Amino acid sequence: MSLQVQNANNVKIYTVSGSKGSRSIPDWLARRNKKALKNDLEWRHRIELIQDFEFPEASLKIRTTRDGNYVLATGVYKPQMRVYEYAEMSMKFDRHTDSENVDFQILSDDWTKSVHLQADRYVEFQAQGGLHFKTRIPKFGRSLNYHYPSCDLLITASSNEIYRLNLEQGRFLNPLVTDIDPTGGNGVNCGEINPAHLLYGCGTDAGTVEFWDLRVRGRVGILAPSLPEDLHSSSLGITSMKFRDDGLMMAVGTSTGHVLMYDLRSNVPLFVKDHQYGYPIKCLNFHEGTQGEDGRTKVVSADCKVIKIWDRENGNNFTSIEPANDINDVCVVGDSGMMFVANEGIQMQSYYIPALGPAPKWCSFLDNLTEELEENTVQNIYDDYKFISRKELASLGLDHLVGSAVLKPYMHGFFIDLRLYEKAKAIANPFAYNEYREREAKDKLAKEAGSRIRATMKLPKVNKLLAAKLMMDDAKARRKAAAAGNDAAEATHGTLKDGRFADLFTNPDFQVDEETDEFKLINPVRPTKLSYRFVDDDEVEEASNSEGSEVDSDEDLIRVSNFKSGRDKKPEQITSIRSGVKDRKRIPKMEALKQRQSSSSSLVSKSQAQKSFADRVAKDKSSTNSVSRSATGGMEMSFRINGGKKGGKGGRGGAKSSTSTYSRNGEGGGGPQRRERRSAGRNTIRNL
């Protein structure tokens, strides 16, 4: 057995029951037979102080009888009331009602007589045999109080009137009319009767507390609580109040989450206690049986989030409890250290605080069990299982286990034992750890590279790509000069700084159009990997892989080749421009491209690939092409074109011959005039 324990402010708080609140678990985890219950650690170690101490949906209000033998609670759904007997530590009976309960009061010393204020404006009187009588009130009720000397049942509602139902005469009496404005939904939220002198007090939405003497049915005073200036709120309303048994002290809870402590002989609060959440205070209790060195009275205040226990005299925190579900009501069992909490969960919670008081007589064994059963950790019900989808199950090779007891179907996947999952994953992917390490290393390097500071350069408005290329070439030249020890290398941008080319980067008329045929002929190959990247439209910076790189690019290496007449080319060793670096085995990209082309096409030989275009045309024996020199020294090449089969005299193939002369230096003429063009069908350029 184990008890969940909290240690707020060095005060031990034991959760006797309801530690899980509302548990939403799969159906297969809801144990339905004793054989399965033996494997449920929480079930075997549980402590059920009161059996079936719960409601199907939520609990609303909870009270104990004056004889200390029973506890009554109301909840939903369906709306019902339940009576629990301490002697049997179980539920005595439950009784269903027509609507939800708002508040109830126990009229007798035991459970046999009680009155319930319902959400449908009915007031129901429950007796031992069942529903005794019910009547209706004009407005929706908010709280109930019973004045024993006059037998008046006081009902506050969403109006400025407090309805009086006399149980001795069996009729409604004249209501008590308050000073609040009933328009806008304002009403009386709560009421309380002083146990010492039977003074009736009620808190309103207007932020006032009115005191009535029921003997003369007249108002004796009005208290207007006010918060300090730094805590002032325009929407201050009174949501709860409580009198101490001495008849002088009064605690008032507000809608802003503050508790004001008053002495009835003064209209100034002794101090103000803030819950720090801003939610309305739901209930207040004075606890007189506090143990310890001080032995002073404590105040138990609760909003929907937290229960705070603090000193009545100075407001110092004693301890606090934060349940998992929203709080609806708190009931302290006499002057003991036990308290029940009605909340929005299924189980009603029971807390035992030894520092607050001893255990009640009906569960006095808790004093001996708390120290023995204390455990700081509670096992999570999902700790031994792993949820996997059907796709992940197939990747692990465990899809053949579908339908067996090893896999528990749930939603769109299965629950599997964690140990089996780890073994299957290790077998399916033995290199998972190595992949994880590589992935982490790459992420770390990428993060470090992204944090480097790189110099950005401003781009002109015209020809940004050309300017970026020139800037990167200049930066590369400066790095090479610095590596060679040339400190006199000046940082010049060449064309960018030359005034003769100023219009190239400022005048839109000089914009380079990369889609034209002329540009594509001059630049047949586009670079696939840029050494720079654009930060925005007007800034450029060097790429991370080119900055500070020690790997030689294609421009760093050249191939020195000697050609001998009448022999094939024999490549020599690769020599680096950099001093002291020889015998490079890396082949530049252009050389590698030539090798791939020579291996893929058998039409071009190695010796022919090294010859000029003019030599290859002049030696082509299968055509009557000729190459000659012009008067100015330029080179002329003539191609003869044979007539085609189709077409007439004016057709494309009808001409007997035509001669086209191309001059390398741009000059025309110079060759024979009757040379004909080569036919496209015998284009020897394909065979080069």
PDB file of C-alpha atoms in Angstrom, residues 157-262:
ATOM      1  CA  ALA A 157     -31.611  34.278  -5.403  1.00  0.00           C
ATOM      2  CA  SER A 158     -30.846  36.397  -8.454  1.00  0.00           C
ATOM      3  CA  SER A 159     -32.940  39.309  -7.153  1.00  0.00           C
ATOM      4  CA  ASN A 160     -32.849  41.878  -4.353  1.00  0.00           C
ATOM      5  CA  GLU A 161     -35.168  39.740  -2.197  1.00  0.00           C
ATOM      6  CA  ILE A 162     -34.320  36.990   0.282  1.00  0.00           C
ATOM      7  CA  TYR A 163     -37.201  34.510   0.347  1.00  0.00           C
ATOM      8  CA  ARG A 164     -38.396  33.188   3.700  1.00  0.00           C
ATOM      9  CA  LEU A 165     -40.106  29.813   3.897  1.00  0.00           C
ATOM     10  CA  ASN A 166     -41.351  29.010   7.397  1.00  0.00           C
ATOM     11  CA  LEU A 167     -41.241  25.257   7.946  1.00  0.00           C
ATOM     12  CA  GLU A 168     -43.422  25.380  11.080  1.00  0.00           C
ATOM     13  CA  GLN A 169     -46.298  27.182   9.342  1.00  0.00           C
ATOM     14  CA  GLY A 170     -45.630  25.639   5.958  1.00  0.00           C
ATOM     15  CA  ARG A 171     -45.876  28.889   3.977  1.00  0.00           C
ATOM     16  CA  PHE A 172     -43.810  31.721   2.541  1.00  0.00           C
ATOM     17  CA  LEU A 173     -43.389  34.828   4.661  1.00  0.00           C
ATOM     18  CA  ASN A 174     -42.596  38.367   3.565  1.00  0.00           C
ATOM     19  CA  PRO A 175     -39.140  38.420   1.974  1.00  0.00           C
ATOM     20  CA  LEU A 176     -36.204  40.462   3.193  1.00  0.00           C
ATOM     21  CA  VAL A 177     -35.576  43.263   0.686  1.00  0.00           C
ATOM     22  CA  THR A 178     -31.997  44.390   0.213  1.00  0.00           C
ATOM     23  CA  ASP A 179     -30.733  47.708  -1.154  1.00  0.00           C
ATOM     24  CA  ILE A 180     -29.150  46.350  -4.332  1.00  0.00           C
ATOM     25  CA  ASP A 181     -30.431  47.132  -7.817  1.00  0.00           C
ATOM     26  CA  PRO A 182     -31.960  43.923  -9.241  1.00  0.00           C
ATOM     27  CA  THR A 183     -31.477  45.021 -12.857  1.00  0.00           C
ATOM     28  CA  GLY A 184     -28.672  43.482 -14.854  1.00  0.00           C
ATOM     29  CA  GLY A 185     -28.823  40.134 -13.041  1.00  0.00           C
ATOM     30  CA  ASN A 186     -27.627  41.445  -9.682  1.00  0.00           C
ATOM     31  CA  GLY A 187     -28.663  39.418  -6.685  1.00  0.00           C
ATOM     32  CA  VAL A 188     -27.662  37.976  -3.346  1.00  0.00           C
ATOM     33  CA  ASN A 189     -24.913  35.380  -3.729  1.00  0.00           C
ATOM     34  CA  CYS A 190     -24.476  33.887  -0.275  1.00  0.00           C
ATOM     35  CA  GLY A 191     -25.781  33.947   3.277  1.00  0.00           C
ATOM     36  CA  GLU A 192     -24.533  32.855   6.688  1.00  0.00           C
ATOM     37  CA  ILE A 193     -25.973  32.685  10.217  1.00  0.00           C
ATOM     38  CA  ASN A 194     -23.706  33.541  13.159  1.00  0.00           C
ATOM     39  CA  PRO A 195     -23.653  30.499  15.484  1.00  0.00           C
ATOM     40  CA  ALA A 196     -23.225  32.686  18.606  1.00  0.00           C
ATOM     41  CA  HIS A 197     -25.966  35.348  18.395  1.00  0.00           C
ATOM     42  CA  LEU A 198     -27.822  34.159  15.244  1.00  0.00           C
ATOM     43  CA  LEU A 199     -27.160  37.331  13.267  1.00  0.00           C
ATOM     44  CA  TYR A 200     -27.892  36.745   9.576  1.00  0.00           C
ATOM     45  CA  GLY A 201     -25.453  38.138   7.003  1.00  0.00           C
ATOM     46  CA  CYS A 202     -25.667  38.035   3.229  1.00  0.00           C
ATOM     47  CA  GLY A 203     -23.251  39.041   0.473  1.00  0.00           C
ATOM     48  CA  THR A 204     -24.459  40.727  -2.704  1.00  0.00           C
ATOM     49  CA  ASP A 205     -23.235  41.318  -6.242  1.00  0.00           C
ATOM     50  CA  ALA A 206     -22.947  45.018  -5.419  1.00  0.00           C
ATOM     51  CA  GLY A 207     -20.012  44.293  -3.107  1.00  0.00           C
ATOM     52  CA  THR A 208     -21.866  44.880   0.166  1.00  0.00           C
ATOM     53  CA  VAL A 209     -22.611  42.702   3.188  1.00  0.00           C
ATOM     54  CA  GLU A 210     -25.992  43.271   4.869  1.00  0.00           C
ATOM     55  CA  PHE A 211     -26.762  42.143   8.412  1.00  0.00           C
ATOM     56  CA  TRP A 212     -30.298  41.262   9.505  1.00  0.00           C
ATOM     57  CA  ASP A 213     -31.835  40.533  12.912  1.00  0.00           C
ATOM     58  CA  LEU A 214     -34.453  37.882  12.222  1.00  0.00           C
ATOM     59  CA  ARG A 215     -36.155  38.480  15.554  1.00  0.00           C
ATOM     60  CA  VAL A 216     -37.401  41.881  14.357  1.00  0.00           C
ATOM     61  CA  ARG A 217     -37.005  41.119  10.638  1.00  0.00           C
ATOM     62  CA  GLY A 218     -35.030  44.319  10.128  1.00  0.00           C
ATOM     63  CA  ARG A 219     -31.624  45.280   8.781  1.00  0.00           C
ATOM     64  CA  VAL A 220     -29.149  46.305  11.473  1.00  0.00           C
ATOM     65  CA  GLY A 221     -26.182  47.343   9.310  1.00  0.00           C
ATOM     66  CA  ILE A 222     -24.441  47.406   5.948  1.00  0.00           C
ATOM     67  CA  LEU A 223     -20.757  46.736   5.419  1.00  0.00           C
ATOM     68  CA  ALA A 224     -19.070  47.823   2.197  1.00  0.00           C
ATOM     69  CA  PRO A 225     -15.760  45.960   1.980  1.00  0.00           C
ATOM     70  CA  SER A 226     -13.073  47.777   0.061  1.00  0.00           C
ATOM     71  CA  LEU A 227      -9.727  46.544  -1.192  1.00  0.00           C
ATOM     72  CA  PRO A 228      -6.520  48.575  -0.909  1.00  0.00           C
ATOM     73  CA  GLU A 229      -5.885  51.093  -3.668  1.00  0.00           C
ATOM     74  CA  ASP A 230      -3.385  48.853  -5.455  1.00  0.00           C
ATOM     75  CA  LEU A 231      -5.941  45.990  -5.434  1.00  0.00           C
ATOM     76  CA  HIS A 232      -9.008  48.042  -6.243  1.00  0.00           C
ATOM     77  CA  SER A 233     -11.451  46.482  -8.694  1.00  0.00           C
ATOM     78  CA  SER A 234     -14.656  47.962 -10.092  1.00  0.00           C
ATOM     79  CA  SER A 235     -16.384  44.547 -10.317  1.00  0.00           C
ATOM     80  CA  LEU A 236     -16.061  43.590  -6.655  1.00  0.00           C
ATOM     81  CA  GLY A 237     -18.735  41.164  -5.475  1.00  0.00           C
ATOM     82  CA  ILE A 238     -19.176  39.039  -2.366  1.00  0.00           C
ATOM     83  CA  THR A 239     -19.237  35.324  -3.203  1.00  0.00           C
ATOM     84  CA  SER A 240     -18.835  33.646   0.215  1.00  0.00           C
ATOM     85  CA  MET A 241     -18.689  34.438   3.918  1.00  0.00           C
ATOM     86  CA  LYS A 242     -18.212  32.639   7.210  1.00  0.00           C
ATOM     87  CA  PHE A 243     -18.628  33.498  10.926  1.00  0.00           C
ATOM     88  CA  ARG A 244     -16.374  32.158  13.622  1.00  0.00           C
ATOM     89  CA  ASP A 245     -17.892  30.389  16.627  1.00  0.00           C
ATOM     90  CA  ASP A 246     -16.889  33.256  18.971  1.00  0.00           C
ATOM     91  CA  GLY A 247     -19.416  35.507  17.206  1.00  0.00           C
ATOM     92  CA  LEU A 248     -16.937  38.354  16.519  1.00  0.00           C
ATOM     93  CA  MET A 249     -14.707  37.278  13.626  1.00  0.00           C
ATOM     94  CA  MET A 250     -15.955  37.113  10.074  1.00  0.00           C
ATOM     95  CA  ALA A 251     -14.241  36.152   6.804  1.00  0.00           C
ATOM     96  CA  VAL A 252     -15.546  37.552   3.514  1.00  0.00           C
ATOM     97  CA  GLY A 253     -14.603  36.137   0.104  1.00  0.00           C
ATOM     98  CA  THR A 254     -14.793  38.292  -3.017  1.00  0.00           C
ATOM     99  CA  SER A 255     -15.161  37.649  -6.734  1.00  0.00           C
ATOM    100  CA  THR A 256     -11.593  38.880  -7.310  1.00  0.00           C
ATOM    101  CA  GLY A 257      -9.958  36.087  -5.296  1.00  0.00           C
ATOM    102  CA  HIS A 258      -9.400  38.032  -2.039  1.00  0.00           C
ATOM    103  CA  VAL A 259     -10.384  37.139   1.511  1.00  0.00           C
ATOM    104  CA  LEU A 260     -10.998  39.976   3.972  1.00  0.00           C
ATOM    105  CA  MET A 261     -10.843  39.289   7.704  1.00  0.00           C
ATOM    106  CA  TYR A 262     -13.157  41.469   9.824  1.00  0.00           C
TER     107      TYR A 262
END
